[in-house]
Short mmCIF file of C-alpha atoms in Angstrom, two decimals:
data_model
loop_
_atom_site.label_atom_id
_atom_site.label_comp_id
_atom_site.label_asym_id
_atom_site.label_seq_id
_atom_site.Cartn_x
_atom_site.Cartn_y
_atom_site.Cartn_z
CA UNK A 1 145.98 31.38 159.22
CA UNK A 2 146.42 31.13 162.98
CA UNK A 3 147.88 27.99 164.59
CA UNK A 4 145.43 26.08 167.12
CA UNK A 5 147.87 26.94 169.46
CA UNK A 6 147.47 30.87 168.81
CA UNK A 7 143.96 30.09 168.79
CA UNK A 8 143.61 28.30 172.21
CA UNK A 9 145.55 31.22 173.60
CA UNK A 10 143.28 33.66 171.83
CA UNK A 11 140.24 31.74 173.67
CA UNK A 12 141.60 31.15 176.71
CA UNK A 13 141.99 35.59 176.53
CA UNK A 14 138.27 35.77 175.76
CA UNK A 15 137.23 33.78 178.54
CA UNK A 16 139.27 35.37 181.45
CA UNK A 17 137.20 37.95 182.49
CA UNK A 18 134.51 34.68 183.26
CA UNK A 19 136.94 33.05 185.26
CA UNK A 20 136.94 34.66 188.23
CA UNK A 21 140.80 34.19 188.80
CA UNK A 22 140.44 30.09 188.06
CA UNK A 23 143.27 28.58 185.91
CA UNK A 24 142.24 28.19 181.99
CA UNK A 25 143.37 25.35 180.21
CA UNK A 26 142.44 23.20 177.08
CA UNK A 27 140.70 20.88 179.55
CA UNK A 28 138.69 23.25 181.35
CA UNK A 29 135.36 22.57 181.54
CA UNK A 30 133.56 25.43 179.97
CA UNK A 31 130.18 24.84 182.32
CA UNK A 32 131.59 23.04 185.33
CA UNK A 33 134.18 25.22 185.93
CA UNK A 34 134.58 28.12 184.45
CA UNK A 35 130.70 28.25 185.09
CA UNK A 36 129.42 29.86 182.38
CA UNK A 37 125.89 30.46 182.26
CA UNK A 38 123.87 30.51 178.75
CA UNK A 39 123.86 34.42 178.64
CA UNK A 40 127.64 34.16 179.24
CA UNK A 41 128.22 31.63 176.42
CA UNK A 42 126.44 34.14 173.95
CA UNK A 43 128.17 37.04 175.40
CA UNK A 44 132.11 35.30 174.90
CA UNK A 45 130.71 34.34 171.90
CA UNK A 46 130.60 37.62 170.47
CA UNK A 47 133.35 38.96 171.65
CA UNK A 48 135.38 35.63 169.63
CA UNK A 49 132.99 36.35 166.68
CA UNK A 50 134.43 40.25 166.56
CA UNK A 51 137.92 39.06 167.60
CA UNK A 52 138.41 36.69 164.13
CA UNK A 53 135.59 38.88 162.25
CA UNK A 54 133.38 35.90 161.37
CA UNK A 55 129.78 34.75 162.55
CA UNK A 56 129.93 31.28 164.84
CA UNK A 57 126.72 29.23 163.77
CA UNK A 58 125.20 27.95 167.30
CA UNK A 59 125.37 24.59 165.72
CA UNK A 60 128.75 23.97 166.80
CA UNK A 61 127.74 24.46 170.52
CA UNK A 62 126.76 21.11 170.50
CA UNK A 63 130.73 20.34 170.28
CA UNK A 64 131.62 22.43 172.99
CA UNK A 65 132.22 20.76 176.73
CA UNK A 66 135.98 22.59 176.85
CA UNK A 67 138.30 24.99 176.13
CA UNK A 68 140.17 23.37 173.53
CA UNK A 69 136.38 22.18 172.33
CA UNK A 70 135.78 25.94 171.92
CA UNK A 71 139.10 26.41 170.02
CA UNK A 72 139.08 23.27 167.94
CA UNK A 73 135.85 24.81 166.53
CA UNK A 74 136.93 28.15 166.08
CA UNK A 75 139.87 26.55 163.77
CA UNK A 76 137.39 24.97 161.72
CA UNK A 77 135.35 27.74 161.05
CA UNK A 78 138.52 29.99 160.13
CA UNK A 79 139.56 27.39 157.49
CA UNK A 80 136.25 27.61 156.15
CA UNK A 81 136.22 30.59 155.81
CA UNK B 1 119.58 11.25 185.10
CA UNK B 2 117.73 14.16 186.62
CA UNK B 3 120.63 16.32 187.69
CA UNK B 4 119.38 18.94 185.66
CA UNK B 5 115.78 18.59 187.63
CA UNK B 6 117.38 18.79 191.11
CA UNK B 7 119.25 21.40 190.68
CA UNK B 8 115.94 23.36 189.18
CA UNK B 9 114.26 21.82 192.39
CA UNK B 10 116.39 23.67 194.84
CA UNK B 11 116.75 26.93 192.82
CA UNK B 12 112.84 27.24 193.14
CA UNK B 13 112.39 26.12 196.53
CA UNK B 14 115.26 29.39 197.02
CA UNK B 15 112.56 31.51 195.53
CA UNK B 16 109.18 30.65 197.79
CA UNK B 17 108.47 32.48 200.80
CA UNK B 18 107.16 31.07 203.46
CA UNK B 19 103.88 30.99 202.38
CA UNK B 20 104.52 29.18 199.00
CA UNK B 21 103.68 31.96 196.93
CA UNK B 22 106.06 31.66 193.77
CA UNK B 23 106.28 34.27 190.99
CA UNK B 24 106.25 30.90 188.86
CA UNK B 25 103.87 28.71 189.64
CA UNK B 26 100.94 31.42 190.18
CA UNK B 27 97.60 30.05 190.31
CA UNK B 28 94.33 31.86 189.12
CA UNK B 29 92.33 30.94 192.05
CA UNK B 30 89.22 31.96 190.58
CA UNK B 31 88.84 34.28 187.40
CA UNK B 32 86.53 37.73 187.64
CA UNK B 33 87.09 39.08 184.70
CA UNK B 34 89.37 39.86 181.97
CA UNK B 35 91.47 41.81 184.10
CA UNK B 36 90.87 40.24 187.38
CA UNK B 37 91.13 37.47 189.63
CA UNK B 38 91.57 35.82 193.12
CA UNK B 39 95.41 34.98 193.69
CA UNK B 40 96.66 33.85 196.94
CA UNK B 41 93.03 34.33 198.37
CA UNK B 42 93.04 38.23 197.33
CA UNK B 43 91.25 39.99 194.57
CA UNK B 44 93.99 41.22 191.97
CA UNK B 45 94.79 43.18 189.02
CA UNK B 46 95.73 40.90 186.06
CA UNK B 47 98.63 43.16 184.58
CA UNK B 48 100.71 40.51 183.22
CA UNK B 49 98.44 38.69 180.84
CA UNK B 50 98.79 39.78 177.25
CA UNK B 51 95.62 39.65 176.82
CA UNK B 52 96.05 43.04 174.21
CA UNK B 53 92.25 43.10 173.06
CA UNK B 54 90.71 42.29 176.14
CA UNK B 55 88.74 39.94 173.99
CA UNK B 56 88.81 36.79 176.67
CA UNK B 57 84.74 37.30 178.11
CA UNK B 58 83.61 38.87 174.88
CA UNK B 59 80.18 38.00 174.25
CA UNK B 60 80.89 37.30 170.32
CA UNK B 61 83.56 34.97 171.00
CA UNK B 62 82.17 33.21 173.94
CA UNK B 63 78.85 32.55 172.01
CA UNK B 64 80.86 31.39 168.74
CA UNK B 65 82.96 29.16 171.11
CA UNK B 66 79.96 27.46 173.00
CA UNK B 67 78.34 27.06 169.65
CA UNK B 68 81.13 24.70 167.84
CA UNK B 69 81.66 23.41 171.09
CA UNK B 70 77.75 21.72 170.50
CA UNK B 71 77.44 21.27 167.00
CA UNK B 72 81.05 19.57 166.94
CA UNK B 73 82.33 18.51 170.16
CA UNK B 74 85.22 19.23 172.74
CA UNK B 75 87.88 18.44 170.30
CA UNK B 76 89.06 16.74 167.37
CA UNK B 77 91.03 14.14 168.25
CA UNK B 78 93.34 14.10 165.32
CA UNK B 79 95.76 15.65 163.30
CA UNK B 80 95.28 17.95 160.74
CA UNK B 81 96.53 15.63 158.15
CA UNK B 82 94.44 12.72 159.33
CA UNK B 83 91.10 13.70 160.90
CA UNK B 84 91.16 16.60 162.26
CA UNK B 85 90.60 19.29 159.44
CA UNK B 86 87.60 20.43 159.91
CA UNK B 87 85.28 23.03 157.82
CA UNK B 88 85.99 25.63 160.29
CA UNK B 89 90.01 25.33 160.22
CA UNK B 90 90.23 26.27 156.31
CA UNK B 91 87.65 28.95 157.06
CA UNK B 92 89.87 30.31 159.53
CA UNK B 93 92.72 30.07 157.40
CA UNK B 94 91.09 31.91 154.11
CA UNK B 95 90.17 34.51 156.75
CA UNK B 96 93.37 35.06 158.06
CA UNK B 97 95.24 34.97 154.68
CA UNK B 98 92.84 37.67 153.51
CA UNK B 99 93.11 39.69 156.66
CA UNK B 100 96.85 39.55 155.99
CA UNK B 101 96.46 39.78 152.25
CA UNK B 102 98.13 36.96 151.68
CA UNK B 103 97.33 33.98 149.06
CA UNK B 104 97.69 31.31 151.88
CA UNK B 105 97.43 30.63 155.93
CA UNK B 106 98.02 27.92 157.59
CA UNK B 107 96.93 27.64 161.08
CA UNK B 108 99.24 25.44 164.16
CA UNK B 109 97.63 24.37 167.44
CA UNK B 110 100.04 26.64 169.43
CA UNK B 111 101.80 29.57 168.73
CA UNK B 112 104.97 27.90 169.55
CA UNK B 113 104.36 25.01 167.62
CA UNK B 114 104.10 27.35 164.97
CA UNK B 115 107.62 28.77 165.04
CA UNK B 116 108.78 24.89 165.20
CA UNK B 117 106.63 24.07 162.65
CA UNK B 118 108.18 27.49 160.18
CA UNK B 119 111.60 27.60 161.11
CA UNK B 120 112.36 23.93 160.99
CA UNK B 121 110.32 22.71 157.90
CA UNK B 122 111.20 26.28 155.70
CA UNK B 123 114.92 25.78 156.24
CA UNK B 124 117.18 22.65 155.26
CA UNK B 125 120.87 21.53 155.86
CA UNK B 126 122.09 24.04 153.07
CA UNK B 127 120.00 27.34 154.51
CA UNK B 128 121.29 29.53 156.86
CA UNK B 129 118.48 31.46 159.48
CA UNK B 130 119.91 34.89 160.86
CA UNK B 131 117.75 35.52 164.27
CA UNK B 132 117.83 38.21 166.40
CA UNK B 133 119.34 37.27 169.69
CA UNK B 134 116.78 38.30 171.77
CA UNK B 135 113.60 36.07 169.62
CA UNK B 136 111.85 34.16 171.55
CA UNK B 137 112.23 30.47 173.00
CA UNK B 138 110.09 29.36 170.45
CA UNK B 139 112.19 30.84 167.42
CA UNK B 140 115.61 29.39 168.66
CA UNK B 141 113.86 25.90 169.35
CA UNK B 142 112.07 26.09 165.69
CA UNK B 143 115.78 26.37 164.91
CA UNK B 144 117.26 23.27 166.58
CA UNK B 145 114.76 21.26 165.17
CA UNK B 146 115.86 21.93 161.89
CA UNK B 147 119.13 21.43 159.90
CA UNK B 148 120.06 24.76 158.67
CA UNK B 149 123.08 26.79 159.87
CA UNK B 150 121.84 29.08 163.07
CA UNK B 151 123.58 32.57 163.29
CA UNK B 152 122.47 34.98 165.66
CA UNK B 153 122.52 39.07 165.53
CA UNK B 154 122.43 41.63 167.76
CA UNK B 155 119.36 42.73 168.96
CA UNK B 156 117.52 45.34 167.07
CA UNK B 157 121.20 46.25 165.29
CA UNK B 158 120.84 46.34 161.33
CA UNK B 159 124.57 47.18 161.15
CA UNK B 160 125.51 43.86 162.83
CA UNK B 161 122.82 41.80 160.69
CA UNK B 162 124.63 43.63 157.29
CA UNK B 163 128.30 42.65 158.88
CA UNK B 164 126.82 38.75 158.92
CA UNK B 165 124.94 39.17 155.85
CA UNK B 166 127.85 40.54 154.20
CA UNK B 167 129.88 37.48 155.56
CA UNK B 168 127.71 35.36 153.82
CA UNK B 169 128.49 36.34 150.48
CA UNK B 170 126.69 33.84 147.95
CA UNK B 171 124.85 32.10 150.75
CA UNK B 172 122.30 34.93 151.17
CA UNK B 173 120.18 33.95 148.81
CA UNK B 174 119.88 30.56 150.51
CA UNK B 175 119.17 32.78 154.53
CA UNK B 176 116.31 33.19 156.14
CA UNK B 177 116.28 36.71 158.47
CA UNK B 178 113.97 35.85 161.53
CA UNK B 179 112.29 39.09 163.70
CA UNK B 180 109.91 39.67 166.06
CA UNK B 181 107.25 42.55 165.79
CA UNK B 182 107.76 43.33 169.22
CA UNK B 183 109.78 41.89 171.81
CA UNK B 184 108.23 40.06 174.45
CA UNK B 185 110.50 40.81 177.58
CA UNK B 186 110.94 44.81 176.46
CA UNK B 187 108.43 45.46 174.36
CA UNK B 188 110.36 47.03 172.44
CA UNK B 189 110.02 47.12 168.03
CA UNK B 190 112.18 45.50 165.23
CA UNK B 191 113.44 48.34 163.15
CA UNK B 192 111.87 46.75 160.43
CA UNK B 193 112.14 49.14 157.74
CA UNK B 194 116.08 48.92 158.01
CA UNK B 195 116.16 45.27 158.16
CA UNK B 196 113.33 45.20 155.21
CA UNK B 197 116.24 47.21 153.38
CA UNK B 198 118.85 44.53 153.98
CA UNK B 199 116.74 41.61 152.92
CA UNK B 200 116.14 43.21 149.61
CA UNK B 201 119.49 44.55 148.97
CA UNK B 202 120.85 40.89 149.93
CA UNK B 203 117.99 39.04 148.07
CA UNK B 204 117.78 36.86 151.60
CA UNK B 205 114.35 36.13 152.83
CA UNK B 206 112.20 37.25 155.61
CA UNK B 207 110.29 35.87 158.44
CA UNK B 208 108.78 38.44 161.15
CA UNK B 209 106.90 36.71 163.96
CA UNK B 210 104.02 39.14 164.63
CA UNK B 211 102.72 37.44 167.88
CA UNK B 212 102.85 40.75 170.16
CA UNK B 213 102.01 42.80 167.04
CA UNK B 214 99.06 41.62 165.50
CA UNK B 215 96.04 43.35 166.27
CA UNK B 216 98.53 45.90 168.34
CA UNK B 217 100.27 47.56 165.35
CA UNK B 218 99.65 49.19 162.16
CA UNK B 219 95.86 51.19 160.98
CA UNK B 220 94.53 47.56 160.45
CA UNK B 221 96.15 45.52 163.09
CA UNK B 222 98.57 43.63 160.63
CA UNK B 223 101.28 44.26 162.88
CA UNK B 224 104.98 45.43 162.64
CA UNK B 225 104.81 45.47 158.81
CA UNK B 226 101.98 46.85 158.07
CA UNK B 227 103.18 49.83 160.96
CA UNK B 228 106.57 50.07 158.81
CA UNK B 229 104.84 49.95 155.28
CA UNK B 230 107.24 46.26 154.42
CA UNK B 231 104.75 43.93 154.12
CA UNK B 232 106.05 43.29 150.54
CA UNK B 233 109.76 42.43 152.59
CA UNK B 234 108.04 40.12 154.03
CA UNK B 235 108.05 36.06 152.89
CA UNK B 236 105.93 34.73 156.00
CA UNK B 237 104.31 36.56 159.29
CA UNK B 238 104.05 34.19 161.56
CA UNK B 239 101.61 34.95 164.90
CA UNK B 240 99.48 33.65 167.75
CA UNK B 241 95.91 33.39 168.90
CA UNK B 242 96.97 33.39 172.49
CA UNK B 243 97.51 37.30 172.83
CA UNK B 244 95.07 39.42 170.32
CA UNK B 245 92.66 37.18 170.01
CA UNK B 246 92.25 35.87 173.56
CA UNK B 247 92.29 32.17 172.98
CA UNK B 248 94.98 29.54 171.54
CA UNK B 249 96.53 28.96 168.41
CA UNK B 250 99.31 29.73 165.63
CA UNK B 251 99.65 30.74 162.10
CA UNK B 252 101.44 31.66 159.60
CA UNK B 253 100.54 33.81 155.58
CA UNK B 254 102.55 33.94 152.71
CA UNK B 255 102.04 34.78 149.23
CA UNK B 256 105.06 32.00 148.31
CA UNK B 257 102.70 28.84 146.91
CA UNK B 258 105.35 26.45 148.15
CA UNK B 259 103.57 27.22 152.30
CA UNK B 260 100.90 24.42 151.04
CA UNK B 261 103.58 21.99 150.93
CA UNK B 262 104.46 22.53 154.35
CA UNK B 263 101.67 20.51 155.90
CA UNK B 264 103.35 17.42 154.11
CA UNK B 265 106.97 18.89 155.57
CA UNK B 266 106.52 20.00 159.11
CA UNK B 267 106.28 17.26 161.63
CA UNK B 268 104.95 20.05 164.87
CA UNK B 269 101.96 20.88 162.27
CA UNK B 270 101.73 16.74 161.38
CA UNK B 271 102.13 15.01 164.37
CA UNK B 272 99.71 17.11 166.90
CA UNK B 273 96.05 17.49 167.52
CA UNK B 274 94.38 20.18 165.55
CA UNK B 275 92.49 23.07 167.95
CA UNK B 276 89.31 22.18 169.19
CA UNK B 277 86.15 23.31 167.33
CA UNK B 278 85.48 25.89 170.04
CA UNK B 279 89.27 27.49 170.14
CA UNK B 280 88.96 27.97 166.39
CA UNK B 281 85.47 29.48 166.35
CA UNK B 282 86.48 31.93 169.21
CA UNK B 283 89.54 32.91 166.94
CA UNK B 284 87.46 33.38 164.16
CA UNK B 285 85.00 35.72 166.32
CA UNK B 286 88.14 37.44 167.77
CA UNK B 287 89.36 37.68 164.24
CA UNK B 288 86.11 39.85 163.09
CA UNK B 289 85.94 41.92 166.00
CA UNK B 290 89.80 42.74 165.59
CA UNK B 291 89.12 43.86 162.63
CA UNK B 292 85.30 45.40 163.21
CA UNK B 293 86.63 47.39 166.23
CA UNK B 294 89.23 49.70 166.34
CA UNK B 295 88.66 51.38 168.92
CA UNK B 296 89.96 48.50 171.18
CA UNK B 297 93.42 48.64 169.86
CA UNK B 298 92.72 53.05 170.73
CA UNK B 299 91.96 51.98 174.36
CA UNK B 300 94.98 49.49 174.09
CA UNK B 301 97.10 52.02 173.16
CA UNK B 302 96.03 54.90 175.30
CA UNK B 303 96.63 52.38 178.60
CA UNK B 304 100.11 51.60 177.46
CA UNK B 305 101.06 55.22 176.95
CA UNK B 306 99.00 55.80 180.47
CA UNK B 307 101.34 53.05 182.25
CA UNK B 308 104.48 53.71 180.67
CA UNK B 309 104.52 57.40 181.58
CA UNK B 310 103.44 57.46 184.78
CA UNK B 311 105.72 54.34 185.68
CA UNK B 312 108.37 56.90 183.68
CA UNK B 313 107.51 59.91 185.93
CA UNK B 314 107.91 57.54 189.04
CA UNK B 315 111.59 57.40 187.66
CA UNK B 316 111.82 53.82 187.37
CA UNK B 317 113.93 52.25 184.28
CA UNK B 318 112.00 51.42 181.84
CA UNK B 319 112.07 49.07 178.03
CA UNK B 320 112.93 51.94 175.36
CA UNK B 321 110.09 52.67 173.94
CA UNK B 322 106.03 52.88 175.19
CA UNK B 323 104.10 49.65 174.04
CA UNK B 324 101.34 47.22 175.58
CA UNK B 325 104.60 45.63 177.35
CA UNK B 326 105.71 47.70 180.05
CA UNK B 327 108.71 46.61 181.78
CA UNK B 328 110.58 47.31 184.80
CA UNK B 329 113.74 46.85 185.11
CA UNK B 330 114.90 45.95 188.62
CA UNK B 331 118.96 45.68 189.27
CA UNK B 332 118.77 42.16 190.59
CA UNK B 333 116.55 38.78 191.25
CA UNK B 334 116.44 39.31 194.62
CA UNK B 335 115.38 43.31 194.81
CA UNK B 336 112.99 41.88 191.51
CA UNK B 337 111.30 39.44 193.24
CA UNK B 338 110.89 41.67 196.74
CA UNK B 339 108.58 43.78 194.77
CA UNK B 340 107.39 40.89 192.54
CA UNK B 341 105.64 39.90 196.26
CA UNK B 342 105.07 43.72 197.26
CA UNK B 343 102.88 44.47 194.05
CA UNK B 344 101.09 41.06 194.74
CA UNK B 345 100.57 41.73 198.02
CA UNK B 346 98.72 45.04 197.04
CA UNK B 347 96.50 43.30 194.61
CA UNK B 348 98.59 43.89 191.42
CA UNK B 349 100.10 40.91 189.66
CA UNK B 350 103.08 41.41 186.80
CA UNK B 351 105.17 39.13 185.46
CA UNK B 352 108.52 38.48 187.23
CA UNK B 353 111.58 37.73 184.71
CA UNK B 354 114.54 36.98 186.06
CA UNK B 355 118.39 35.89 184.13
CA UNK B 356 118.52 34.70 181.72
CA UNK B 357 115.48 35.82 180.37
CA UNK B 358 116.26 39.51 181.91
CA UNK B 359 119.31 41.43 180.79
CA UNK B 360 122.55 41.68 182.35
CA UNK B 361 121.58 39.80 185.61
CA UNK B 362 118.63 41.94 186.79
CA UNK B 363 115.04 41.23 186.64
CA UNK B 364 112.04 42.81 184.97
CA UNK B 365 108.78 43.25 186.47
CA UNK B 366 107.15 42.36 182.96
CA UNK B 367 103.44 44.39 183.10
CA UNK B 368 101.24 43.92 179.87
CA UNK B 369 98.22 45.95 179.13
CA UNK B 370 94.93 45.30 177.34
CA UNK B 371 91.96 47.61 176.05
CA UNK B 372 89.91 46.10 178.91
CA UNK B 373 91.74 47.76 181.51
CA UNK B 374 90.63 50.73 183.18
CA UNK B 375 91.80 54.03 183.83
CA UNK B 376 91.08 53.25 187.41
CA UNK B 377 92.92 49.98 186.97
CA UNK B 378 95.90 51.64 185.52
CA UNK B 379 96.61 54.23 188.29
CA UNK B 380 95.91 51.45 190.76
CA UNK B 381 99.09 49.65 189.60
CA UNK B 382 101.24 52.73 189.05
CA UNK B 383 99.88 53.05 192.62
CA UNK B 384 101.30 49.93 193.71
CA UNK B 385 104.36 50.83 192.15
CA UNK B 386 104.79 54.11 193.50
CA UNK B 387 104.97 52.66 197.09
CA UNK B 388 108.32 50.47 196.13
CA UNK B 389 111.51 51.35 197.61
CA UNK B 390 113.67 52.51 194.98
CA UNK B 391 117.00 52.08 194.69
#
């Protein structure tokens, strides 16, 4: 099982190519400024989903304001697995 | 507070010219017919209506309409489980079930309050729903009103919906699969035999919302199921009034006896207003006709084929496949909405979708078809088209 830290790192990966060059960190604000749009969401989304081979219910979007948000969630749904 | 509202505020303002026409807040001036009207003071080509059957000025409808509309009044002020279940609503709904073949309908006030009143009620905290990602608004808001677990698949991919189904494992038995007959912004079909396949190998459940397909698809009109030879696959069809049948409404059929239980269970179908007399007597009129002539889903058919080829040998990018929804894709909003105002300004209005709604940050000049469109009518917009700059 990956640490959260692996798992941050892994997210932080995913998301780069929405960045536009800006700095990722846990704290990031996933709409504010990394500006993802709704299409975007769905589209890193994926791309995490294929990464850790598991299906991310849109539930836990709720959760999600940040980076670490994102990751925190991603560990939870990798223990349940 | 209202953030959200201002920034929507200054996005639309971006999009009006400076005449105020916007591709979203269009106004019918004045209606001609079912395929035309006066918008911004010109006389237009309605080519963005989904009105399929053309059915909106028939005689049959208009005279069942006007008749409820005396003998019982403008509307009926109440909720189905209160007052507002009249004779004519469980007609309708025996009518439908047996047009479906179905043991039960039950008919919602809107075609969207139809998917909220399905998906949420069907589903609980323990259920899963698998939807395609590209359903409607409707389907993914059904979904938030509920409890159950919401997982989404990739469009029209029945390898991706086995991965998730496969991920599942025991929980299939517990997941509702949720399609669409054919997709609104591409009109393009569910492969429905292949995902029909999964269900049953799975033993998950089924839910295909039929509201561009019925009356459009399939010898009798039943829709995407009916077209595939499923409709055994499938545990509920869920549709509209607002398309087909050329008024307003929602339903769904089922064979499963627990769908009478969901008037006590589903809060959009409890705590609404039940159609008016004269909505449900037009659907019921619409419903006969559907069924009485074929030959408008011919003329349907031969006008989408007409549109989508010539469109096609324009060389313009088009959805995959020919259906009543013909849509052009357009590389971005802006070059989208400079022929959005071209087309209008040649008397042809479409539909103008922009992101999210269109893929990958372009825009889609959404046209829809109907039976009541002419020949004439049809090379008159491919006309319009042809004088775009392409790029």
């Amino acid at each position: 099982m990956p640490t959260y830290r692996d798992i941050l790192t892994q997210t932080c990966e995913l998301l780069e190519p929405y960045a536009k060059g800006r700095a990722l960190e846990e704290g990031t604000d996933l709409l504010n400024h990394v500006g993802l749009d709704s299409i975007q969401a769905m589209e890193v989304l994926l791309a995490a989903e294929g990464r850790f081979d598991m299906s991310i219910p849109l539930n836990v979007l709720a959760e999600v304001r940040t980076v670490g948000d994102l990751a925190q969630q991603l560990q939870h749904l990798l223990e349940r697995r | 507070m209202l953030d959200n509202l201002r920034a929507i505020a200054a996005a639309r303002q971006a999009l009006l010219n400076e005449d105020g026409v916007s591709p979203f807040g269009t106004v019918v001036e004045k209606v001609i017919s079912t395929t035309e009207g006066i918008l911004d003071g010109r006389r237009t080509i309605l080519a963005g209506t989904n009105n399929y059957l053309g059915l909106t000025f028939d005689p049959v409808c208009i005279e069942a309409a006007c008749t409820a509309l005396r003998n019982e009044g403008t509307g009926t002020t109440g909720s189905r489980m209160a007052n507002g279940t009249f004779a004519a609503h469980t007609a309708l709904e025996r009518e439908l079930a047996a047009f479906f073949g179905r043991r039960d309908a039950m008919v919602f006030s809107t075609g969207y309050i139809a998917n909220l009143g399905m998906l949420s009620a069907l589903t609980g905290r323990d259920d899963v729903i698998l939807i395609d990602a590209d359903c409607h608004a409707s389907i993914y808001d059904g979904c938030r009103l509920g409890t159950a677990e919401v997982i989404r698949f990739r469009h029209n991919n029945p390898e991706d919906l086995d991965i998730r189904l496969r991920r599942l494992g025991e929980r299939t038995a517990r997941t509702l699969i949720v399609v669409e007959g054919i997709y609104s912004m591409l009109g393009d079909r569910a492969p429905l035999a292949a995902i029909a396949a999964l269900k049953r190998r799975y033993g998950a459940w089924l839910l295909v919302d039929e509201a561009h397909s019925f009356g459009v698809l399939g010898a009798h009109g039943r829709g995407l199921a009916e077209e595939a030879g499923v409709e055994d696959a499938v545990d509920f069809v869920v549709g509209t009034f607002s398309k087909s049948l050329g008024t307003i409404g929602g339903f769904s059929a089922s064979d499963h006896p627990e769908l009478d239980s969901l008037r006590y269970a589903s809060r959009p179908y409890l705590f609404t207003a039940s159609p008016s007399p004269s909505i449900v007597a037009s659907a019921r009129a619409a419903l006969g006709l559907l069924q009485g002539r074929p030959e408008l889903r011919k003329r349907l058919w031969e006008n989408a084929h007409g549109l989508y080829e010539r469109l096609r040998d324009l060389g313009f990018a088009l959805g995959p496949e020919p259906s009543p929804i013909v849509a052009v894709m357009m590389a971005t909003p802006e070059e989208g909405l400079a022929c959005w105002r071209a087309l209008l300004a040649q008397g042809v209005y479409v539909n103008l979708i922009v992101p999210p709604a269109a893929p990958n940050g372009g825009s889609l000049l959404r046209c829809s078809v109907g039976a009541a469109h002419t020949p004439e009518q049809i090379e008159r917009i491919a006309g319009a088209f042809a004088t775009l700059p392409r790029v």
